[in-house]
Coordinates of C-alpha atoms in Angstrom, one line a residue:
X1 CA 0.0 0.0 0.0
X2 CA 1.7 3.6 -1.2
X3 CA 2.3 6.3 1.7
X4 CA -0.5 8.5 -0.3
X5 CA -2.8 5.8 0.1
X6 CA -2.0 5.7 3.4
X7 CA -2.3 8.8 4.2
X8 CA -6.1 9.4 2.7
X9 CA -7.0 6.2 4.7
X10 CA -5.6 8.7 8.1
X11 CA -7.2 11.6 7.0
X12 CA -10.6 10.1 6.6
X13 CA -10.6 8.8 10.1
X14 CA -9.5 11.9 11.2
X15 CA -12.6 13.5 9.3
X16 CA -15.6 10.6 10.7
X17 CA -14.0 10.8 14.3
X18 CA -14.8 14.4 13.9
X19 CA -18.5 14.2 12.2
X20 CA -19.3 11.1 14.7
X21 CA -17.7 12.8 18.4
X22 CA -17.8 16.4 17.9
X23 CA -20.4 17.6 15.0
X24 CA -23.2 14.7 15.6
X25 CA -24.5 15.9 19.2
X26 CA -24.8 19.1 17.3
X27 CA -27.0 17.8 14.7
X28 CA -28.7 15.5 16.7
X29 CA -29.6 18.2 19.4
X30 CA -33.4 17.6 18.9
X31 CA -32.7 14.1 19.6
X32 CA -30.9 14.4 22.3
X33 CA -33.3 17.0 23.7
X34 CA -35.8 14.2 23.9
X35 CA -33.5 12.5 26.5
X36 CA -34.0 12.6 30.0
X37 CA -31.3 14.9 31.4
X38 CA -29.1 14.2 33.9
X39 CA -30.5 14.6 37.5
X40 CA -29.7 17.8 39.2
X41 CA -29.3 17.6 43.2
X42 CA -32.4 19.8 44.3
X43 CA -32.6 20.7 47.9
X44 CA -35.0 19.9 49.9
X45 CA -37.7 22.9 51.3
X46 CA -36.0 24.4 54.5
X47 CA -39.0 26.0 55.8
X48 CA -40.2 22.1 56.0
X49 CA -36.7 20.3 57.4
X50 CA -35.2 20.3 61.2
X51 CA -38.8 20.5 62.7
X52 CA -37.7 17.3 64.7
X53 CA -35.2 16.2 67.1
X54 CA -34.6 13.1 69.5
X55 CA -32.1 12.4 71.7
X56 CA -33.4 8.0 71.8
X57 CA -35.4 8.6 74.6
X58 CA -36.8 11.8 74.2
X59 CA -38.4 13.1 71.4
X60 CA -39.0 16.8 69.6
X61 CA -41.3 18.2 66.9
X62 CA -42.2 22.1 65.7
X63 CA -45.3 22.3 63.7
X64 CA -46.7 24.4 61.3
X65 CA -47.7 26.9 63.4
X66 CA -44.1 27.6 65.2
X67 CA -45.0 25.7 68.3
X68 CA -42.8 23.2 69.8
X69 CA -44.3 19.4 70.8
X70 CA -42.4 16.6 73.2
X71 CA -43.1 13.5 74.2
X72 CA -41.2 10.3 75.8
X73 CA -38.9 10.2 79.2
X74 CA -39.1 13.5 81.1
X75 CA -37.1 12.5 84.4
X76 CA -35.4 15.5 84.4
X77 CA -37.9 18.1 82.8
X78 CA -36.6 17.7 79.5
X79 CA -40.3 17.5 78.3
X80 CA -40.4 21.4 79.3
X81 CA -44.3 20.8 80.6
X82 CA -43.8 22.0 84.1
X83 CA -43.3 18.0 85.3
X84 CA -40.9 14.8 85.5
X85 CA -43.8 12.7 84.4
X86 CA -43.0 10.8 81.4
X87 CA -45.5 11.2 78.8
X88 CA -46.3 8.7 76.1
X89 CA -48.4 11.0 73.2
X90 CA -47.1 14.4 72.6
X91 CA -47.5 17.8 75.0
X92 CA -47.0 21.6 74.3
X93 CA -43.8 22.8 75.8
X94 CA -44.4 25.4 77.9
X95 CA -42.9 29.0 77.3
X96 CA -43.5 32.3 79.0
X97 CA -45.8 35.1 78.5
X98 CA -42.5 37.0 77.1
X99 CA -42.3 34.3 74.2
X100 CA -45.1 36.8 72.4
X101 CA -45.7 35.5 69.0
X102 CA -42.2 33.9 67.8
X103 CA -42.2 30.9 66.6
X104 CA -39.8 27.8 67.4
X105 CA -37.7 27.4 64.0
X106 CA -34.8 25.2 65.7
X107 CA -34.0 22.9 68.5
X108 CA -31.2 21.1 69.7
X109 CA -31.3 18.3 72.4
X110 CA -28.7 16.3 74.5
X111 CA -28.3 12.9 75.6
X112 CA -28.8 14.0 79.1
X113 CA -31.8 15.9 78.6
X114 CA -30.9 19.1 78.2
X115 CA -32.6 20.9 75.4
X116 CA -32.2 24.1 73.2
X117 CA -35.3 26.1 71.8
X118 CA -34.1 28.8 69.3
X119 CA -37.6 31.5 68.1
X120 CA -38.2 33.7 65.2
X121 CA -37.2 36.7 66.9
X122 CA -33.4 35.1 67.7
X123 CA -34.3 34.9 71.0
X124 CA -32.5 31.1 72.4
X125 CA -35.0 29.2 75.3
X126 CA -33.3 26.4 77.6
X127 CA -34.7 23.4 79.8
X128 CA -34.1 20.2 81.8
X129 CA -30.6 19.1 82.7
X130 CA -28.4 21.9 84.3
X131 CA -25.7 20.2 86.3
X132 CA -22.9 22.2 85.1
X133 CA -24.9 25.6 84.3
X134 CA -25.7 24.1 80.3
X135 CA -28.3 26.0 80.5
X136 CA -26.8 28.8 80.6
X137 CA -29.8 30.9 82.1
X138 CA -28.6 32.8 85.3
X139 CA -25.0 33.0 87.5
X140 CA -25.1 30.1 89.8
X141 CA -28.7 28.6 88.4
X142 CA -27.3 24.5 88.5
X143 CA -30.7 23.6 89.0
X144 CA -32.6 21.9 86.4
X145 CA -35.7 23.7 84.6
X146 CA -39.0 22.3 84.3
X147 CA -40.2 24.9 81.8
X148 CA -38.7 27.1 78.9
X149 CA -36.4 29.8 80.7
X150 CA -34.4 32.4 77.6
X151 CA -30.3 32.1 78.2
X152 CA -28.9 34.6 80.0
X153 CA -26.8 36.5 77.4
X154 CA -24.4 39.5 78.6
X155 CA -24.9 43.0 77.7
X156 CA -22.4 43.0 75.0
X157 CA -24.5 40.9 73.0
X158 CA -26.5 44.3 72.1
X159 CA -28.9 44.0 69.4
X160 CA -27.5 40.9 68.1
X161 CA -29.8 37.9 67.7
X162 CA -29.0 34.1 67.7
X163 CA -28.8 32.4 64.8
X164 CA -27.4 28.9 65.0
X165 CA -26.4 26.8 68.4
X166 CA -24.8 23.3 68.6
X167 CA -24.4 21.0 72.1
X168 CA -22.3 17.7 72.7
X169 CA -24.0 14.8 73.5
X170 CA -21.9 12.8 76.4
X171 CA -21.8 14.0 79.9
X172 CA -19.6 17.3 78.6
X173 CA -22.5 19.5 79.3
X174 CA -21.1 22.6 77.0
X175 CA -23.0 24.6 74.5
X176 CA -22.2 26.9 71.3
X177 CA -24.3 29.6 69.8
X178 CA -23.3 31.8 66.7
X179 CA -24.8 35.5 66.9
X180 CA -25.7 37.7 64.1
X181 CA -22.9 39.3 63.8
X182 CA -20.5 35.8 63.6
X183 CA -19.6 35.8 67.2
X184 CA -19.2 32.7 68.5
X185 CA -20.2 32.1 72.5
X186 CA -20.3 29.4 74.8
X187 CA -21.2 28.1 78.6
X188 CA -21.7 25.4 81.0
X189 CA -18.6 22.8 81.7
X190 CA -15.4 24.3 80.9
X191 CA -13.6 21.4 82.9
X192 CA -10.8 20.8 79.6
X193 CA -11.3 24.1 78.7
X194 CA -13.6 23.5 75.8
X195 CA -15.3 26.5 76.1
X196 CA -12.4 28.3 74.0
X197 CA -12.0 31.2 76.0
X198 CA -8.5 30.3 77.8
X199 CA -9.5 28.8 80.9
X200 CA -10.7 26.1 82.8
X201 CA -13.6 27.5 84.9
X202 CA -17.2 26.7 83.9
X203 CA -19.7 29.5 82.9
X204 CA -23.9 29.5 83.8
X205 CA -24.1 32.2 81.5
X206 CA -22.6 32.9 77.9
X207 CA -19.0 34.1 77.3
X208 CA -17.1 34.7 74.3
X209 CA -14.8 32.3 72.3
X210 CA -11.3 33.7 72.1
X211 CA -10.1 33.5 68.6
X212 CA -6.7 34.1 67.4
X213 CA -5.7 37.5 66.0
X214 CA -5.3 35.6 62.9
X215 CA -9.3 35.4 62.6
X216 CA -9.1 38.7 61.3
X217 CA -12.7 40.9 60.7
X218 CA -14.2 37.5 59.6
X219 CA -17.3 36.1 61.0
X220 CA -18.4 32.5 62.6
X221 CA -21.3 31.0 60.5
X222 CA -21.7 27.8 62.1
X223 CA -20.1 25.8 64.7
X224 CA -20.0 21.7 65.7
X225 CA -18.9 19.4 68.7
X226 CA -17.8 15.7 68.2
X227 CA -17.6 13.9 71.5
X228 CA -17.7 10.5 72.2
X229 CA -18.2 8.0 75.3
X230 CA -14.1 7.1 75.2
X231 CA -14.6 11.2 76.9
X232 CA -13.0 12.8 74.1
X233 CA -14.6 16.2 72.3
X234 CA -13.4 18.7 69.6
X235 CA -15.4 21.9 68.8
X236 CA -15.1 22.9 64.7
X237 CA -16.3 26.7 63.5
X238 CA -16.5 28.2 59.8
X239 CA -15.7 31.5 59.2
X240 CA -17.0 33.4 56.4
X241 CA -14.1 33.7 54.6
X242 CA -13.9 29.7 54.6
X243 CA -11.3 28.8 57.2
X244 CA -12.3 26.3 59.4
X245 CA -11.0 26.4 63.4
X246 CA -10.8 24.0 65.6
X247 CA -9.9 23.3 68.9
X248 CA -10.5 20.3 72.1
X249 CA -9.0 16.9 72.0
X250 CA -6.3 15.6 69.7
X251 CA -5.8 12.2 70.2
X252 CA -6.1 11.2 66.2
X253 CA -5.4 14.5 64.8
X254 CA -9.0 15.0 64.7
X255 CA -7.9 18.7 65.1
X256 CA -6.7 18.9 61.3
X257 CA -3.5 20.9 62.5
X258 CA -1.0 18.4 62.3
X259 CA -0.3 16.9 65.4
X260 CA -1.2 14.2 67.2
X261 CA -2.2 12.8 70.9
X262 CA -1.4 16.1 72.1
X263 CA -2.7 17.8 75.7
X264 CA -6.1 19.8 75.1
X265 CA -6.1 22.4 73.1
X266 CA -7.9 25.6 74.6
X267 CA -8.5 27.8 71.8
X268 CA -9.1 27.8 68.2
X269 CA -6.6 27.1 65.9
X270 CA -7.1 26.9 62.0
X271 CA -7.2 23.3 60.1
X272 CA -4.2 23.0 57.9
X273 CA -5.0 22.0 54.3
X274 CA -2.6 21.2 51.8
X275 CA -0.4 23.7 50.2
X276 CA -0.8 22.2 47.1
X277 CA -4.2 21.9 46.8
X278 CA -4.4 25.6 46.0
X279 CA -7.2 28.2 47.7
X280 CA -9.4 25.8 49.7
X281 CA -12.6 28.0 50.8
X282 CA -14.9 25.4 52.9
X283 CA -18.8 25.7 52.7
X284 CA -20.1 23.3 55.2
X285 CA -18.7 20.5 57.3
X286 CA -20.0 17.6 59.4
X287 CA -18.7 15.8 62.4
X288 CA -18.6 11.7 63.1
X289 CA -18.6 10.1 66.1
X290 CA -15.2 8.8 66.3
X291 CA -12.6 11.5 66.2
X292 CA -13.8 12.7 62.4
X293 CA -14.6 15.4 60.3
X294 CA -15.7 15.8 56.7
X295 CA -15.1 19.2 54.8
X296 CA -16.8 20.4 51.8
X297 CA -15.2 23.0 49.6
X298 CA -16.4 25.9 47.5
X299 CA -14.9 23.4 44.1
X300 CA -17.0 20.7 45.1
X301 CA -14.2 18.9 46.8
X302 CA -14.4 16.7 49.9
X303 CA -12.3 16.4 52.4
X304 CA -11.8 14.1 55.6
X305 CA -9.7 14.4 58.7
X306 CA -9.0 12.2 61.9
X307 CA -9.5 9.1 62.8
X308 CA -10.1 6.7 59.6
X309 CA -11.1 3.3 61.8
X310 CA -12.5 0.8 59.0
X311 CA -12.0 3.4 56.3
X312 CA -14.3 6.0 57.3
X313 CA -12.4 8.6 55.2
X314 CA -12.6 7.1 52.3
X315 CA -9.0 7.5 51.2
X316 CA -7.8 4.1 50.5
X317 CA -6.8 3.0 53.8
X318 CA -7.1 2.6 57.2
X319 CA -4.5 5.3 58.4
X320 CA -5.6 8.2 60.8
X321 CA -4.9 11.8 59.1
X322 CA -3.6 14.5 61.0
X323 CA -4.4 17.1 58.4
X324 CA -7.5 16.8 55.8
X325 CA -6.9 14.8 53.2
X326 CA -9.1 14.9 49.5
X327 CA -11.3 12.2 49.3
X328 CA -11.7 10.5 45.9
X329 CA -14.3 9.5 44.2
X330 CA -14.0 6.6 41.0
X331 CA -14.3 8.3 37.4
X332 CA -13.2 7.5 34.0
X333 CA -10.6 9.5 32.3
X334 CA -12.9 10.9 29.8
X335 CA -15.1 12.6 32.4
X336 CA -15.0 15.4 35.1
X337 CA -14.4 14.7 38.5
X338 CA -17.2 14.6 40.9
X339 CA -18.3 17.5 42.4
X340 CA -19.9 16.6 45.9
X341 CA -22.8 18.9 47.4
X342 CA -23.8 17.0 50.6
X343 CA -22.1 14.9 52.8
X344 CA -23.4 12.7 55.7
X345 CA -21.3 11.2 58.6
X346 CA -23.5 8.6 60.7
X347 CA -22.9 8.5 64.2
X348 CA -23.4 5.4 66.7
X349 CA -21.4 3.2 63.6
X350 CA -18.7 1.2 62.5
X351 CA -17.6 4.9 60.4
X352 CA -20.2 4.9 57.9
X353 CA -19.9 7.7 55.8
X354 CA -22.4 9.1 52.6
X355 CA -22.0 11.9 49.6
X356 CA -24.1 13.1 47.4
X357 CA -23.1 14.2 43.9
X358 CA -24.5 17.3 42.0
X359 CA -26.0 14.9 39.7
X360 CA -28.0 13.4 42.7
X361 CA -26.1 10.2 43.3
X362 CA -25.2 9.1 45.9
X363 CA -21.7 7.4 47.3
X364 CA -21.1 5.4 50.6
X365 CA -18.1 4.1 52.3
X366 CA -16.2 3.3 55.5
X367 CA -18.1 0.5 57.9
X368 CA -20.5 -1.7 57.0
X369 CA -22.1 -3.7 59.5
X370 CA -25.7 -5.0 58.6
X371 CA -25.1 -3.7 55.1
X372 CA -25.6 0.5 56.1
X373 CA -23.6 1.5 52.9
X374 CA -26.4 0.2 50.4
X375 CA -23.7 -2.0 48.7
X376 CA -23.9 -5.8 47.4
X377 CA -21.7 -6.6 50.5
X378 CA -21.1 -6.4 54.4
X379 CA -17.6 -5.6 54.1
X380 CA -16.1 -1.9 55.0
X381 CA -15.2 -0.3 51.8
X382 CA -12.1 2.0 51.9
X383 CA -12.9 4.0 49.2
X384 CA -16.2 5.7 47.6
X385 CA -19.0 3.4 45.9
X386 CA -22.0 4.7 44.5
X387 CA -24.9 3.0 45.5
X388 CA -26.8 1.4 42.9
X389 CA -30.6 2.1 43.1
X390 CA -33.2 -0.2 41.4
X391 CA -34.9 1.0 38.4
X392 CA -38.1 2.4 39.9
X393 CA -36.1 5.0 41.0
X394 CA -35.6 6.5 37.1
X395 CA -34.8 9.4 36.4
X396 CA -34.8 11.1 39.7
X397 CA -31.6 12.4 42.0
X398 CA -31.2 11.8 45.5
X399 CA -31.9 14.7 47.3
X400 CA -31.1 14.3 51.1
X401 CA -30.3 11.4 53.4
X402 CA -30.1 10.4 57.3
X403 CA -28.2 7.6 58.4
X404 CA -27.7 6.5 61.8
X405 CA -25.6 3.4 63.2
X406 CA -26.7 0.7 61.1
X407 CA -29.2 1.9 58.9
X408 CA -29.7 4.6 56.2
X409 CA -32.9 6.7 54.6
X410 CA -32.5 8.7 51.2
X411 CA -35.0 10.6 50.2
X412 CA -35.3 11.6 45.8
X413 CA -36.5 14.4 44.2
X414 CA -39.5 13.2 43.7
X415 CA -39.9 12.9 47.7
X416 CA -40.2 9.5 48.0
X417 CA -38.0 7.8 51.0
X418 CA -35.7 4.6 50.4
X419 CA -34.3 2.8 53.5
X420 CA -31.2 -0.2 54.2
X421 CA -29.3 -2.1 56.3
X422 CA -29.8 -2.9 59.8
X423 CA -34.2 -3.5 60.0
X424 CA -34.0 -5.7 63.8
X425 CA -37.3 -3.4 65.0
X426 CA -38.5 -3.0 61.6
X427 CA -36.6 0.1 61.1
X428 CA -36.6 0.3 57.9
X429 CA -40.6 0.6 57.1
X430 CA -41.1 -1.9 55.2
X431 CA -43.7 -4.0 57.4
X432 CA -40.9 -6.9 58.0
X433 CA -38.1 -7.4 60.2
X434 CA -35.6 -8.8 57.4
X435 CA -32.0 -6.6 56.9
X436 CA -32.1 -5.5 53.2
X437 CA -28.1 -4.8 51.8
X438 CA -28.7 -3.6 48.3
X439 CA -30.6 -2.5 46.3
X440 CA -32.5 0.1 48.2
X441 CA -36.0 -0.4 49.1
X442 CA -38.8 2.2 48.9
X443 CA -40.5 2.9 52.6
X444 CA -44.0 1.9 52.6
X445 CA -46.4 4.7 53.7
X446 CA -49.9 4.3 54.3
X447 CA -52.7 5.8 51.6
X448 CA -53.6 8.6 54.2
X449 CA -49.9 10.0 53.1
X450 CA -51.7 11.3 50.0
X451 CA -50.2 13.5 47.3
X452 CA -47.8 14.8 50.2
X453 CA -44.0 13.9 49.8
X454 CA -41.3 13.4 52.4
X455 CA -39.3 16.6 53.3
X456 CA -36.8 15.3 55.6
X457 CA -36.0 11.8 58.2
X458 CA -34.5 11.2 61.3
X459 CA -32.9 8.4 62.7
X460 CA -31.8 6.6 65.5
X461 CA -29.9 3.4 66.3
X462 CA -27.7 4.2 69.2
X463 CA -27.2 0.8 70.2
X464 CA -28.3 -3.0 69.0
X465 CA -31.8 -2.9 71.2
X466 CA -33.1 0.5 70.0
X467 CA -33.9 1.3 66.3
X468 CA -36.4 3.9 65.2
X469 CA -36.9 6.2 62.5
X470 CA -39.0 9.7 61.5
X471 CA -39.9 11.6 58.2
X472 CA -41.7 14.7 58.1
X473 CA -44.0 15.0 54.8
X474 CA -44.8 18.3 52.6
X475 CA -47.8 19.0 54.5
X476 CA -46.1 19.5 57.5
X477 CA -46.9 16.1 59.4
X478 CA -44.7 14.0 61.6
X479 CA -44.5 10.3 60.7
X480 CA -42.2 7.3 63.2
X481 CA -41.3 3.4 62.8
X482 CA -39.1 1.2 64.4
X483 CA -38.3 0.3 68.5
X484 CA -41.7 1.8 70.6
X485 CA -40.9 0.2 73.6
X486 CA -40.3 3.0 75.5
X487 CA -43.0 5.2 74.0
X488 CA -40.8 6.8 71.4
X489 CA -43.0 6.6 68.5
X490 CA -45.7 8.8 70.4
X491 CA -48.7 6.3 70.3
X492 CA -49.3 5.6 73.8
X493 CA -48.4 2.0 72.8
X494 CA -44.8 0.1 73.5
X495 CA -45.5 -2.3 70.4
X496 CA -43.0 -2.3 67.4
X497 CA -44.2 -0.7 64.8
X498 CA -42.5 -1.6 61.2
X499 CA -44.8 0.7 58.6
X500 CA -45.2 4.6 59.1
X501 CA -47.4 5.5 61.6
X502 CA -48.4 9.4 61.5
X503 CA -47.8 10.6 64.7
X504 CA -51.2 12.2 66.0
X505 CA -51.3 15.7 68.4
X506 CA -54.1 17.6 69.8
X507 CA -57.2 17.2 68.6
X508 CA -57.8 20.3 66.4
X509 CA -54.5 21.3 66.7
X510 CA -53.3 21.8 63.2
X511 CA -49.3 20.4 62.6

C-alpha cells in the first residue's frame, strides 16, 4: 500500500472521528433534547426540614404553626411541661408570656436531657438538665428547669440575635451559639477548657470564644462538637471567609492541625489543608462520632480528617490523618471529576460515611455492618462506591439522606424515601423485620400519606436494642417506625411498629 494511500486512509478517520464525536451531538440536538437529562441535586424545602429532634429517649417536633411538641422520658424536665412525668403521646412545651408571638424554628437536644429552643425573633430558650450551668440561664442557676427559661446572654451581646447553636452529646455538658454578627459564644462545663475562651472554669451564663488574631474581621457562620463515650470532644467553627478552626481533644489528629495525641487544646486554631491543593474555601462541614470530620469546599471537593477506623475517610486506607486529606471519588478518564454537594457522617457506627453528587447520586463508604452502605456486600469499603438504586427510582436524584448506626434513609427528588441495612425493629418501614443490603427499598407509607412527599427523616440506632426512625411530609406532618418500647413513636403503645405511623397531636391542633 503507497504512503499516499495511506495517508487518505488517516485523514478520513480523522474526518468521521470528527463528524461522529464532535459535529453529531450538534445535529442530533433535537434528539438528544428528547433525553432525560441528567438529574440535578435539588434541595429539599428548608422551611419544611429540622422541625424534629430526639435524643433516643426523648423526642422533639415544631409544627406548622411555630409551636414546639415533646413527648417520651421526662425525668429531668426535658419534656419542658412543668413535670418529670413521662409522657407517652405528645404535649406543648411550655414557654413564658415573654415568648409573644415567635415561633420555634430550631432545636437542639442532649443525651442527658438538656434541650435548646431557638424562636423567630433570635431569642435562644433552655430546659431540663443543668448540672454544670448548660443552661446557661442565670450566675449560679445549677438547678434543672421544668419549663422554657431564655439564656442569660451578657450585655455586649446588644442587638444581636442568635442564629445557630450546637451541644455535645456525652456527659460534657457545653453549648455553642453563633450570633448575628459571627460571634461565636459558649457556657456550661469548661472542665478541659472546651469553652475556648482560655481557661478552665465553667460559665452558667454565655461568654465569648477567644479566637486568634489571625481570625481577622471575619465572622463564625456555624459551629460543631464531636464527643464520644471514650470522653474525648473537639469543637469545629467556619468563618465566612472559609477557614475552618478547631480546637479540644487531639488524640487522632481530629484537630486537622498536624499533630497528634497532644494535651487539650484551649482555643481555636485553624485546620491546615494542603499547600498544594491551592485556595481551599470550605462551605459546610460535618462531624462523626469517632474522632472525624468531613469538609466540603467551594470546588465541590471533599475532604476528611482524623480518625479513619474501617475506612471512614474514604481515602484508601485505614491510616488516621492528622491534616485533611481529599477524598476521591471513581471516574473514568474521559469525564469530570465529581463534584460533591452534601455529605453525611453517621454517628453510633462502625464509620459509615455518605456523599451526594451534583448529579444526585449518591456514594457510601467506610463501615458496614448489617449492610448500612447500600452495597452488594457487608464488608467496609475504603474508598467511595456509588450506590446502585433499582430501576423504579428512574430518572430522579437523591436529594437528602439520614443515616444513623446501622441503617440509612434517602430521600429523591421526587420525595419518596428509600431505607437499608440494619431492619431488627423494623426500622426500615417496610412491614418486615428482614436486613435488606442492596438494592434500596422504597418505605412503605400508608394511603392517608396522599399526594404529600417526604421533606426530611431522622434516625436513631444508638445501640443494637433500640432502632427507630422519623420523616416529616410536605404537608407538615410528623411520621415514626421502628423500636416503641419506651413510648418513642408517640402512640401511647410500647409495640413495634414496622410501617409509618403518623404521629397524632391535639385534637384540632393543626401540625
Amino acid at each position: 500500500m503507497s504512503m499516499a494511500r495511506n495517508s487518505r486512509i488517516f485523514v478520513s478517520a480523522v474526518i468521521a472521528f470528527f463528524v461522529v464525536f464532535i459535529l453529531m451531538p450538534s445535529a442530533n440536538a433535537a434528539t438528544a433534547a428528547a433525553l432525560k437529562a441528567t438529574p440535578v441535586f435539588v434541595a429539599p424545602k428548608p422551611s419544611l426540614s429540622n422541625r424534629f429532634a430526639t435524643n433516643g429517649a426523648s423526642s422533639y417536633f415544631i409544627d406548622r404553626a411555630g409551636r414546639l411538641w415533646a413527648w417520651g422520658s421526662n425525668e429531668v424536665g426535658e419534656l419542658g411541661n412543668g413535670s418529670i412525668i413521662d409522657s407517652p403521646t405528645p404535649v406543648r412545651v411550655k414557654f413564658p408570656a415573654k415568648l409573644g408571638h415567635a415561633a420555634i424554628i430550631r432545636l437542639t437536644v442532649t443525651e442527658d436531657g438538656s434541650v435548646y429552643a431557638l424562636d423567630s425573633v433570635g431569642h435562644l430558650w433552655a430546659w431540663g438538665y443543668n448540672r454544670h450551668g448548660q443552661l446557661g440561664v442565670g450566675f449560679g442557676d445549677i438547678e434543672n428547669h421544668l419549663t422554657a427559661t431564655r439564656v442569660d446572654f451578657p450585655a455586649a451581646l446588644g442587638t444581636a440575635l442568635i442564629v445557630s447553636i450546637a451541644a455535645n452529646h456525652e456527659g460534657f455538658d457545653s453549648v455553642y451559639a453563633v450570633d448575628s454578627l459571627g460571634r461565636l459564644w459558649a457556657w456550661g462545663n469548661n472542665e478541659n477548657g472546651q469553652l475556648g475562651d482560655g481557661s478552665l472554669t465553667g460559665h452558667e451564663t454565655p461568654v465569648r470564644v477567644k479566637f486568634p488574631a489571625a481570625l481577622g474581621h471575619a465572622s463564625i457562620t456555624s459551629v460543631a462538637v464531636y464527643n464520644d463515650e471514650g470522653g474525648f470532644i473537639a469543637i469545629y467553627a467556619l468563618d465566612n471567609a472559609g477557614r475552618l478552626w478547631a480546637w479540644g481533644d487531639d488524640d487522632v489528629g481530629e484537630l486537622g492541625n498536624g499533630s497528634v495525641n497532644v494535651d487539650f487544646t484551649m482555643h481555636p486554631a485553624q485546620v491546615r489543608f494542603p499547600r498544594n491543593a491551592g485556595a481551599v474555601s470550605i462551605d459546610s462541614f460535618v462531624t462523626g462520632s469517632s474522632g472525624d470530620f468531613f469538609a466540603l469546599d467551594h470546588a465541590g471537593r471533599l475532604w476528611a480528617c482524623g480518625n479513619n477506623e474501617n475506612g471512614r475517610l474514604g481515602v484508601g486506607s485505614t491510616t488516621s490523618q492528622s491534616t485533611p486529606v481529599q477524598v476521591r471519588f471513581p471516574t473514568h478518564w474521559w469525564q469530570r471529576s465529581v463534584s460533591i454537594v452534601s455529605v453525611v457522617a453517621a454517628r453510633y457506627s462502625y464509620g459509615a460515611s455518605y456523599a451526594i453528587d451534583s448529579a444526585g447520586r449518591l456514594w457510601s463508604w467506610g463501615g458496614n455492618r448489617y449492610g448500612a452502605l447500600g452495597q452488594d456486600t457487608s464488608a467496609a469499603q475504603l474508598t467511595p462506591q456509588r450506590v446502585q438504586f433499582p430501576p423504579a427510582l428512574r430518572g430522579d436524584s437523591i436529594v437528602s439522606l439520614g443515616a444513623d448506626g446501622y441503617a440509612a434513609y434517602a430521600i429523591d427528588s421526587a420525595g419518596r424515601l428509600w431505607a437499608w441495612g440494619n431492619n431488627r425493629y423494623g426500622q426500615l418501614g417496610s412491614g418486615h423485620i428482614a436486613n435488606r443490603f442492596n438494592p434500596p427499598a422504597l418505605v412503605r407509607f400508608p394511603g392517608d400519606l396522599g399526594s404529600a412527599s417526604i421533606v426530611s427523616v431522622s434516625a436513631r440506632s444508638p445501640n443494637f436494642v433500640s432502632a427507630f426512625a422519623y420523616a416529616t411530609d410536605s404537608m407538615g406532618h410528623l411520621w415514626g417506625w421502628g423500636y416503641n418500647n419506651h413510648g418513642q413513636l408517640g402512640d401511647a403503645s410500647n409495640a413495634i411498629v414496622a410501617l409509618p405511623t403518623r404521629i397524632r397531636f391535639q385534637a384540632g391542633v393543626a401540625q
